[in-house]
């Protein structure tokens, strides 16, 4: 009698993703550090434009690469991407070359005319950022009148007939109690609610201790997502909460260097959109081989695509659910990458944080904030001034008033 060999265990989709793909599923691209706001939790510490910013021609070359790699869409952010004078040109170029565009904006330039233009393009998705369901909560984080600007943008998009644009919310200690209000606000304007996690990156490193949700709020958020998860997007922000028992919708995987990465305004490529630090720098699109070569041959990305050790977390019965949590959250709180997430729902991260001061944690690279004091040095060098510092062989960046005023002469209507 012949005994049939046991059938191989079928691989889950997430198992394939752990080893990386030929092209990223979602590429985050920060077009500029220029921004009209100074949100206290800004991941990229945006405000002032970097004079080494990629030119229009260089951006189009990247889009051509993404088309050849068959990247379905790019997630564009900043800063405030719409303050780049060539933003609409780049958006049209991408969508005409089979690269869909999802861009995040505070809404400052979403006028009725712009809203109609966006609604007419089936390959564009818009995310309006709002971090409070009321002006009182939102403006304390994002700055005065930012609530009114975002609401006006959503009104304009709704009036233009744009469906399923996104209302994007970073979950903080001050707005967890407003989850139902956010959902009602999104429904009112025909938008889809998108919730993301507060990471201790950029300017958020200074406020994370005070702003990240408490343990009780983490549980409240988890229960709310279990009840509403099919109607709410999370971008896999909260896979660390799966250790409560039931997995949330999504990959539940840290995709850094495997299925996601970041291109910053000067063309540097990082493994994680939330970890702007030399530790996670994979290369530059300005190097020979461009973005394609960085994605496919970077030593850092190759290492991240190898089986990862769970370290202290492997003995936890929930490791397969949360995979040890967020790499960026651990790094910028000074915790080991093979240890527990600082917001581990089993409490292991909290204990690890007690044993280590956040003041000893690594600092994000580059501070572009609106401030009179010089920004934090980069690579041990002095701050880059906005009037000098162009690489001799680099194409000249587009002339822009963003060096001093990110709005470049634009002012939203009052009232």
Short mmCIF file of C-alpha atoms in Angstrom, two decimals:
data_model
loop_
_atom_site.label_atom_id
_atom_site.label_comp_id
_atom_site.label_asym_id
_atom_site.label_seq_id
_atom_site.Cartn_x
_atom_site.Cartn_y
_atom_site.Cartn_z
CA UNK A 1 0.00 0.00 0.00
CA UNK A 2 1.35 3.39 -0.99
CA UNK A 3 0.99 6.12 1.56
CA UNK A 4 0.47 9.52 0.04
CA UNK A 5 2.84 12.19 1.34
CA UNK A 6 1.23 14.77 3.57
CA UNK A 7 -0.05 17.78 1.72
CA UNK A 8 2.05 20.89 2.07
CA UNK A 9 0.48 23.53 4.24
CA UNK A 10 -0.94 26.20 1.92
CA UNK A 11 0.83 29.51 2.16
CA UNK A 12 -1.14 32.55 3.19
CA UNK A 13 -0.87 35.73 1.15
CA UNK A 14 0.99 37.32 4.04
CA UNK A 15 3.58 34.52 3.86
CA UNK A 16 4.43 35.53 0.29
CA UNK A 17 4.64 39.19 1.23
CA UNK A 18 7.13 38.50 4.04
CA UNK A 19 9.76 37.65 1.40
CA UNK A 20 9.15 40.83 -0.59
CA UNK A 21 7.76 41.51 -4.05
CA UNK A 22 9.26 42.72 -7.33
CA UNK A 23 7.51 46.05 -6.80
CA UNK A 24 5.95 47.70 -3.76
CA UNK A 25 2.21 47.37 -3.30
CA UNK A 26 2.06 50.84 -1.87
CA UNK A 27 4.80 53.37 -2.35
CA UNK A 28 4.70 56.44 -0.13
CA UNK A 29 6.24 59.50 -1.76
CA UNK A 30 6.74 62.72 0.12
CA UNK A 31 6.96 65.34 -2.62
CA UNK A 32 7.95 68.24 -0.40
CA UNK A 33 8.62 69.22 3.19
CA UNK A 34 6.91 72.57 2.61
CA UNK A 35 3.68 72.94 4.55
CA UNK A 36 1.37 75.74 5.64
CA UNK A 37 0.69 74.00 8.95
CA UNK A 38 2.89 72.95 11.87
CA UNK A 39 1.08 69.92 13.28
CA UNK A 40 2.65 68.93 16.57
CA UNK A 41 2.67 65.24 15.59
CA UNK A 42 3.99 65.61 12.01
CA UNK A 43 5.86 62.44 11.04
CA UNK A 44 8.22 64.28 8.70
CA UNK A 45 8.67 67.44 10.83
CA UNK A 46 7.54 69.45 7.79
CA UNK A 47 7.33 73.17 7.32
CA UNK A 48 10.20 74.51 5.20
CA UNK A 49 11.04 73.32 1.71
CA UNK A 50 14.37 71.54 1.13
CA UNK A 51 16.31 73.20 -1.72
CA UNK A 52 17.52 69.77 -2.91
CA UNK A 53 13.94 68.76 -3.72
CA UNK A 54 13.49 66.51 -6.76
CA UNK A 55 12.81 68.49 -9.93
CA UNK A 56 9.74 68.05 -12.11
CA UNK A 57 11.82 66.10 -14.64
CA UNK A 58 13.21 63.79 -11.95
CA UNK A 59 9.73 63.16 -10.58
CA UNK A 60 8.51 62.21 -14.04
CA UNK A 61 11.42 59.80 -14.43
CA UNK A 62 10.37 58.11 -11.18
CA UNK A 63 6.79 57.85 -12.43
CA UNK A 64 8.10 56.24 -15.64
CA UNK A 65 9.94 53.69 -13.49
CA UNK A 66 6.83 52.96 -11.44
CA UNK A 67 4.88 52.37 -14.64
CA UNK A 68 7.52 49.89 -15.86
CA UNK A 69 7.45 48.15 -12.46
CA UNK A 70 3.63 48.03 -12.65
CA UNK A 71 3.14 49.84 -9.35
CA UNK A 72 -0.62 50.28 -9.17
CA UNK A 73 -0.68 53.47 -7.17
CA UNK A 74 1.48 55.84 -5.21
CA UNK A 75 0.55 57.44 -1.90
CA UNK A 76 1.72 61.06 -2.12
CA UNK A 77 2.23 63.19 0.94
CA UNK A 78 4.56 65.71 2.46
CA UNK A 79 4.52 68.30 3.88
CA UNK A 80 1.56 69.58 1.98
CA UNK A 81 2.03 68.22 -1.56
CA UNK A 82 -0.39 70.65 -3.23
CA UNK A 83 1.88 73.63 -2.47
CA UNK A 84 4.40 72.37 -5.03
CA UNK A 85 3.83 74.48 -8.12
CA UNK A 86 4.06 71.38 -10.34
CA UNK A 87 1.81 69.14 -8.22
CA UNK A 88 -1.15 69.08 -10.61
CA UNK A 89 1.19 68.50 -13.57
CA UNK A 90 2.74 65.51 -11.78
CA UNK A 91 -0.66 64.15 -10.79
CA UNK A 92 -1.87 64.26 -14.38
CA UNK A 93 1.39 62.73 -15.61
CA UNK A 94 1.12 59.81 -13.18
CA UNK A 95 -2.51 58.98 -13.90
CA UNK A 96 -1.93 59.21 -17.67
CA UNK A 97 0.90 56.67 -17.23
CA UNK A 98 -1.20 54.05 -15.42
CA UNK A 99 -0.02 55.03 -11.93
CA UNK A 100 -2.93 55.88 -9.68
CA UNK A 101 -2.46 58.66 -7.14
CA UNK A 102 -3.70 58.80 -3.58
CA UNK A 103 -2.63 62.03 -1.96
CA UNK A 104 -2.97 63.35 1.56
CA UNK A 105 -3.77 67.01 2.07
CA UNK A 106 -4.91 69.37 4.79
CA UNK A 107 -7.32 70.72 2.16
CA UNK A 108 -5.85 74.20 1.83
CA UNK A 109 -5.94 74.19 -1.99
CA UNK A 110 -9.07 72.10 -2.54
CA UNK A 111 -11.13 74.89 -4.05
CA UNK A 112 -14.44 74.18 -5.87
CA UNK A 113 -12.58 74.27 -9.19
CA UNK A 114 -9.88 71.86 -7.98
CA UNK A 115 -12.52 69.55 -6.49
CA UNK A 116 -14.27 69.31 -9.87
CA UNK A 117 -10.97 68.50 -11.55
CA UNK A 118 -10.26 65.74 -9.04
CA UNK A 119 -13.76 64.28 -9.26
CA UNK A 120 -13.33 63.93 -13.02
CA UNK A 121 -10.23 61.71 -12.67
CA UNK A 122 -11.04 58.08 -11.83
CA UNK A 123 -7.41 57.34 -10.95
CA UNK A 124 -7.17 59.85 -8.10
CA UNK A 125 -8.06 59.39 -4.45
CA UNK A 126 -7.92 62.20 -1.91
CA UNK A 127 -7.29 61.95 1.83
CA UNK A 128 -8.32 64.95 3.93
CA UNK A 129 -6.41 65.03 7.21
CA UNK A 130 -8.36 65.87 10.35
CA UNK A 131 -7.38 64.91 13.90
CA UNK A 132 -10.40 66.08 15.83
CA UNK A 133 -14.12 65.74 15.14
CA UNK A 134 -14.45 69.22 16.58
CA UNK A 135 -12.38 72.35 15.98
CA UNK A 136 -11.34 72.46 19.62
CA UNK A 137 -9.69 69.04 19.50
CA UNK A 138 -8.33 69.26 15.96
CA UNK A 139 -6.86 72.75 16.05
CA UNK A 140 -4.96 72.04 19.27
CA UNK A 141 -2.95 69.50 17.26
CA UNK A 142 -3.00 70.83 13.70
CA UNK A 143 -3.18 74.58 14.29
CA UNK A 144 -5.75 77.35 14.16
CA UNK A 145 -8.39 77.26 11.39
CA UNK A 146 -7.17 73.87 10.14
CA UNK A 147 -10.54 72.34 11.05
CA UNK A 148 -12.40 74.91 8.96
CA UNK A 149 -10.00 74.38 6.03
CA UNK A 150 -10.55 70.59 6.10
CA UNK A 151 -14.34 70.89 6.37
CA UNK A 152 -14.44 73.35 3.47
CA UNK A 153 -12.37 70.94 1.36
CA UNK A 154 -14.79 68.08 2.09
CA UNK A 155 -17.75 70.30 1.26
CA UNK A 156 -16.14 71.16 -2.07
CA UNK A 157 -15.40 67.50 -2.87
CA UNK A 158 -18.94 66.46 -2.03
CA UNK A 159 -20.40 69.28 -4.12
CA UNK A 160 -18.20 68.19 -7.06
CA UNK A 161 -19.62 64.67 -6.82
CA UNK A 162 -16.42 62.96 -5.69
CA UNK A 163 -17.29 59.71 -3.96
CA UNK A 164 -15.37 57.72 -1.36
CA UNK A 165 -12.59 60.20 -0.78
CA UNK A 166 -10.99 59.59 2.60
CA UNK A 167 -11.23 61.34 5.95
CA UNK A 168 -7.85 60.48 7.48
CA UNK A 169 -7.44 60.55 11.26
CA UNK A 170 -4.37 59.92 13.42
CA UNK A 171 -5.63 58.31 16.62
CA UNK A 172 -4.49 60.16 19.74
CA UNK A 173 -5.35 60.35 23.39
CA UNK A 174 -7.48 63.43 22.69
CA UNK A 175 -9.68 61.99 19.93
CA UNK A 176 -10.27 58.30 20.71
CA UNK A 177 -13.55 59.28 22.37
CA UNK A 178 -14.68 60.83 19.05
CA UNK A 179 -14.58 57.69 16.88
CA UNK A 180 -18.35 57.67 16.37
CA UNK A 181 -18.29 61.38 15.57
CA UNK A 182 -15.55 60.86 12.98
CA UNK A 183 -17.59 58.11 11.33
CA UNK A 184 -20.68 60.34 11.26
CA UNK A 185 -18.61 63.18 9.79
CA UNK A 186 -17.25 60.93 7.05
CA UNK A 187 -20.75 59.64 6.25
CA UNK A 188 -22.09 63.19 6.07
CA UNK A 189 -19.70 64.09 3.26
CA UNK A 190 -19.78 60.75 1.44
CA UNK A 191 -16.24 59.92 2.54
CA UNK A 192 -14.64 56.78 3.94
CA UNK A 193 -13.04 56.97 7.37
CA UNK A 194 -9.36 56.04 7.59
CA UNK A 195 -7.72 55.63 10.99
CA UNK A 196 -3.96 55.49 11.46
CA UNK A 197 -1.66 55.02 14.39
CA UNK A 198 0.34 57.77 16.06
CA UNK A 199 4.00 56.86 15.69
CA UNK A 200 6.82 58.47 17.70
CA UNK A 201 8.49 59.90 14.58
CA UNK A 202 9.26 63.42 13.39
CA UNK A 203 7.84 66.07 15.72
CA UNK A 204 5.72 63.36 17.32
CA UNK A 205 8.80 62.17 19.21
CA UNK A 206 8.35 65.22 21.44
CA UNK A 207 4.65 64.65 22.16
CA UNK A 208 4.23 60.88 21.90
CA UNK A 209 4.32 60.35 25.66
CA UNK A 210 1.40 62.74 26.11
CA UNK A 211 -0.56 61.94 22.96
CA UNK A 212 -0.44 58.19 22.37
CA UNK A 213 -3.60 56.38 23.50
CA UNK A 214 -3.73 54.90 26.99
CA UNK A 215 -4.09 51.15 27.53
CA UNK A 216 -7.83 51.57 28.14
CA UNK A 217 -8.15 53.62 24.94
CA UNK A 218 -6.25 50.97 22.98
CA UNK A 219 -8.88 48.45 24.06
CA UNK A 220 -11.66 50.92 23.20
CA UNK A 221 -10.14 51.42 19.76
CA UNK A 222 -9.78 47.67 19.20
CA UNK A 223 -13.40 46.97 20.14
CA UNK A 224 -14.55 49.79 17.88
CA UNK A 225 -12.51 48.46 14.94
CA UNK A 226 -13.86 44.94 15.44
CA UNK A 227 -17.38 46.39 15.24
CA UNK A 228 -16.71 48.74 12.31
CA UNK A 229 -13.60 47.30 10.64
CA UNK A 230 -15.26 46.35 7.35
CA UNK A 231 -16.28 49.99 6.76
CA UNK A 232 -13.12 51.67 8.05
CA UNK A 233 -9.61 51.67 6.57
CA UNK A 234 -6.57 51.33 8.81
CA UNK A 235 -3.63 50.75 6.48
CA UNK A 236 -2.50 47.93 8.78
CA UNK A 237 -1.69 50.52 11.44
CA UNK A 238 -3.07 48.50 14.31
CA UNK A 239 -1.92 44.93 13.81
CA UNK A 240 -0.34 45.10 17.27
CA UNK A 241 -3.90 45.17 18.67
CA UNK A 242 -4.59 41.72 17.23
CA UNK A 243 -3.04 40.29 20.39
CA UNK A 244 -6.37 41.05 22.08
CA UNK A 245 -7.60 37.91 20.34
CA UNK A 246 -9.32 38.56 17.01
CA UNK A 247 -7.25 39.69 14.03
CA UNK A 248 -8.28 42.97 12.47
CA UNK A 249 -8.92 43.25 8.71
CA UNK A 250 -5.71 43.67 6.71
CA UNK A 251 -2.34 41.98 6.29
CA UNK A 252 -1.37 42.28 9.97
CA UNK A 253 2.25 42.57 8.90
CA UNK A 254 5.06 45.11 9.07
CA UNK A 255 5.61 45.60 5.35
CA UNK A 256 8.77 47.74 5.62
CA UNK A 257 11.05 46.94 2.68
CA UNK A 258 8.81 44.03 1.73
CA UNK A 259 5.69 45.61 0.25
CA UNK A 260 6.05 49.28 1.22
CA UNK A 261 8.74 51.95 1.36
CA UNK A 262 9.17 55.72 1.21
CA UNK A 263 10.76 58.16 -1.21
CA UNK A 264 11.49 61.48 0.50
CA UNK A 265 11.54 64.92 -1.20
CA UNK A 266 15.25 64.70 -2.12
CA UNK A 267 14.98 61.15 -3.48
CA UNK A 268 16.25 59.13 -0.53
CA UNK A 269 14.50 55.76 -0.16
CA UNK A 270 13.61 54.47 3.31
CA UNK A 271 12.24 51.07 4.26
CA UNK A 272 9.42 52.53 6.33
CA UNK A 273 7.38 55.74 5.88
CA UNK A 274 7.50 56.18 9.65
CA UNK A 275 11.23 55.62 10.17
CA UNK A 276 13.17 58.47 8.61
CA UNK A 277 16.60 57.65 9.93
CA UNK A 278 19.91 56.52 8.44
CA UNK A 279 19.30 53.12 10.05
CA UNK A 280 16.52 52.54 7.50
CA UNK A 281 18.01 54.37 4.49
CA UNK A 282 18.23 51.97 1.53
CA UNK A 283 19.58 54.25 -1.19
CA UNK A 284 18.61 57.11 -3.47
CA UNK A 285 16.62 57.37 -6.69
CA UNK A 286 19.40 59.70 -7.90
CA UNK A 287 21.90 56.83 -7.82
CA UNK A 288 22.63 54.69 -10.86
CA UNK A 289 19.78 52.23 -11.36
CA UNK A 290 17.20 54.58 -9.85
CA UNK A 291 14.37 53.43 -7.64
CA UNK A 292 14.12 50.01 -9.31
CA UNK A 293 17.66 49.10 -8.30
CA UNK A 294 17.15 50.30 -4.73
CA UNK A 295 13.96 48.28 -4.32
CA UNK A 296 15.33 45.08 -5.80
CA UNK A 297 18.97 45.00 -4.70
CA UNK A 298 19.30 47.13 -1.56
CA UNK A 299 21.19 45.25 1.14
CA UNK A 300 18.81 46.64 3.76
CA UNK A 301 15.72 45.47 1.90
CA UNK A 302 17.25 42.04 1.30
CA UNK A 303 17.87 41.74 5.03
CA UNK A 304 14.32 42.80 5.94
CA UNK A 305 12.95 40.14 3.58
CA UNK A 306 14.68 37.36 5.47
CA UNK A 307 12.84 35.49 8.26
CA UNK A 308 12.81 37.80 11.25
CA UNK A 309 13.52 36.76 14.81
CA UNK A 310 10.82 37.64 17.28
CA UNK A 311 13.35 37.90 20.10
CA UNK A 312 11.66 38.22 23.46
CA UNK A 313 8.23 38.07 21.79
CA UNK A 314 8.52 34.56 20.35
CA UNK A 315 7.48 33.00 23.66
CA UNK A 316 4.23 35.00 23.62
CA UNK A 317 1.20 33.04 22.43
CA UNK A 318 0.06 36.06 20.40
CA UNK A 319 3.28 36.54 18.42
CA UNK A 320 1.79 35.11 15.21
CA UNK A 321 -1.00 37.69 15.47
CA UNK A 322 0.99 40.86 16.16
CA UNK A 323 4.51 39.87 14.90
CA UNK A 324 6.04 42.00 17.63
CA UNK A 325 4.37 45.20 16.45
CA UNK A 326 5.70 48.29 14.69
CA UNK A 327 9.40 48.59 13.86
CA UNK A 328 9.34 52.40 13.82
CA UNK A 329 7.50 52.64 17.14
CA UNK A 330 10.11 50.44 18.77
CA UNK A 331 13.07 52.22 17.20
CA UNK A 332 12.08 55.76 18.14
CA UNK A 333 11.22 54.81 21.71
CA UNK A 334 14.62 53.17 22.10
CA UNK A 335 13.32 49.60 22.32
CA UNK A 336 15.07 46.68 20.56
CA UNK A 337 13.61 45.81 17.15
CA UNK A 338 13.25 42.16 18.18
CA UNK A 339 11.36 43.07 21.35
CA UNK A 340 7.80 44.11 22.17
CA UNK A 341 5.96 47.08 20.70
CA UNK A 342 5.85 50.04 23.13
CA UNK A 343 2.04 49.77 23.01
CA UNK A 344 1.99 45.97 23.39
CA UNK A 345 -1.50 45.15 24.65
CA UNK A 346 -0.08 42.48 26.97
CA UNK A 347 1.85 45.17 28.82
CA UNK A 348 5.36 43.98 27.91
CA UNK A 349 6.22 47.18 26.04
CA UNK A 350 5.15 49.34 28.96
CA UNK A 351 7.55 47.50 31.22
CA UNK A 352 10.35 47.81 28.66
CA UNK A 353 9.77 51.57 28.45
CA UNK A 354 10.04 51.89 32.22
CA UNK A 355 13.48 50.32 31.97
CA UNK A 356 14.62 52.77 29.27
CA UNK A 357 14.28 56.53 29.01
CA UNK A 358 12.88 57.88 25.70
CA UNK A 359 15.45 60.67 25.93
CA UNK A 360 18.04 58.03 25.06
CA UNK A 361 16.14 56.94 21.94
CA UNK A 362 17.38 57.72 18.40
CA UNK A 363 16.17 60.99 16.89
CA UNK A 364 14.56 61.31 13.44
CA UNK A 365 16.77 62.71 10.69
CA UNK A 366 16.06 66.25 9.53
CA UNK A 367 13.80 68.85 11.09
CA UNK A 368 12.08 71.17 8.61
CA UNK A 369 9.81 72.87 11.13
CA UNK A 370 8.85 76.53 10.97
CA UNK A 371 11.13 77.92 13.64
CA UNK A 372 13.82 80.52 14.04
CA UNK A 373 16.31 78.18 15.66
CA UNK A 374 18.40 76.05 13.27
CA UNK A 375 17.04 72.60 12.38
CA UNK A 376 18.58 69.45 13.78
CA UNK A 377 21.85 68.64 11.96
CA UNK A 378 21.87 65.75 9.51
CA UNK A 379 24.65 63.22 9.19
CA UNK A 380 26.74 65.15 11.70
CA UNK A 381 26.80 68.23 9.45
CA UNK A 382 25.34 71.66 10.00
CA UNK A 383 21.78 72.54 8.96
CA UNK A 384 21.05 72.96 5.27
CA UNK A 385 20.11 76.58 4.55
CA UNK A 386 17.27 77.20 2.11
CA UNK A 387 19.33 79.57 -0.05
CA UNK A 388 22.34 77.30 -0.65
CA UNK A 389 23.39 73.69 -0.55
CA UNK A 390 22.58 72.34 -4.02
CA UNK A 391 24.71 69.43 -5.14
CA UNK A 392 26.89 70.67 -8.05
CA UNK A 393 25.77 67.84 -10.33
CA UNK A 394 22.12 67.85 -9.28
CA UNK A 395 19.42 69.37 -11.50
CA UNK A 396 18.25 72.73 -10.21
CA UNK A 397 15.01 72.49 -8.20
CA UNK A 398 11.98 74.41 -9.44
CA UNK A 399 11.89 78.06 -8.45
CA UNK A 400 9.36 78.39 -5.65
CA UNK A 401 8.33 80.78 -2.93
CA UNK A 402 8.08 77.76 -0.67
CA UNK A 403 11.51 78.58 0.72
CA UNK A 404 9.84 81.23 2.85
CA UNK A 405 6.09 80.76 2.39
CA UNK A 406 4.79 77.25 1.58
CA UNK A 407 1.52 78.69 0.26
CA UNK A 408 3.40 80.62 -2.45
CA UNK A 409 1.02 83.53 -2.43
CA UNK A 410 -2.14 81.46 -2.00
CA UNK A 411 -4.60 82.36 0.72
CA UNK A 412 -7.80 80.39 1.42
CA UNK A 413 -11.05 82.37 1.46
CA UNK A 414 -12.08 83.72 4.83
CA UNK A 415 -15.35 82.59 6.35
#
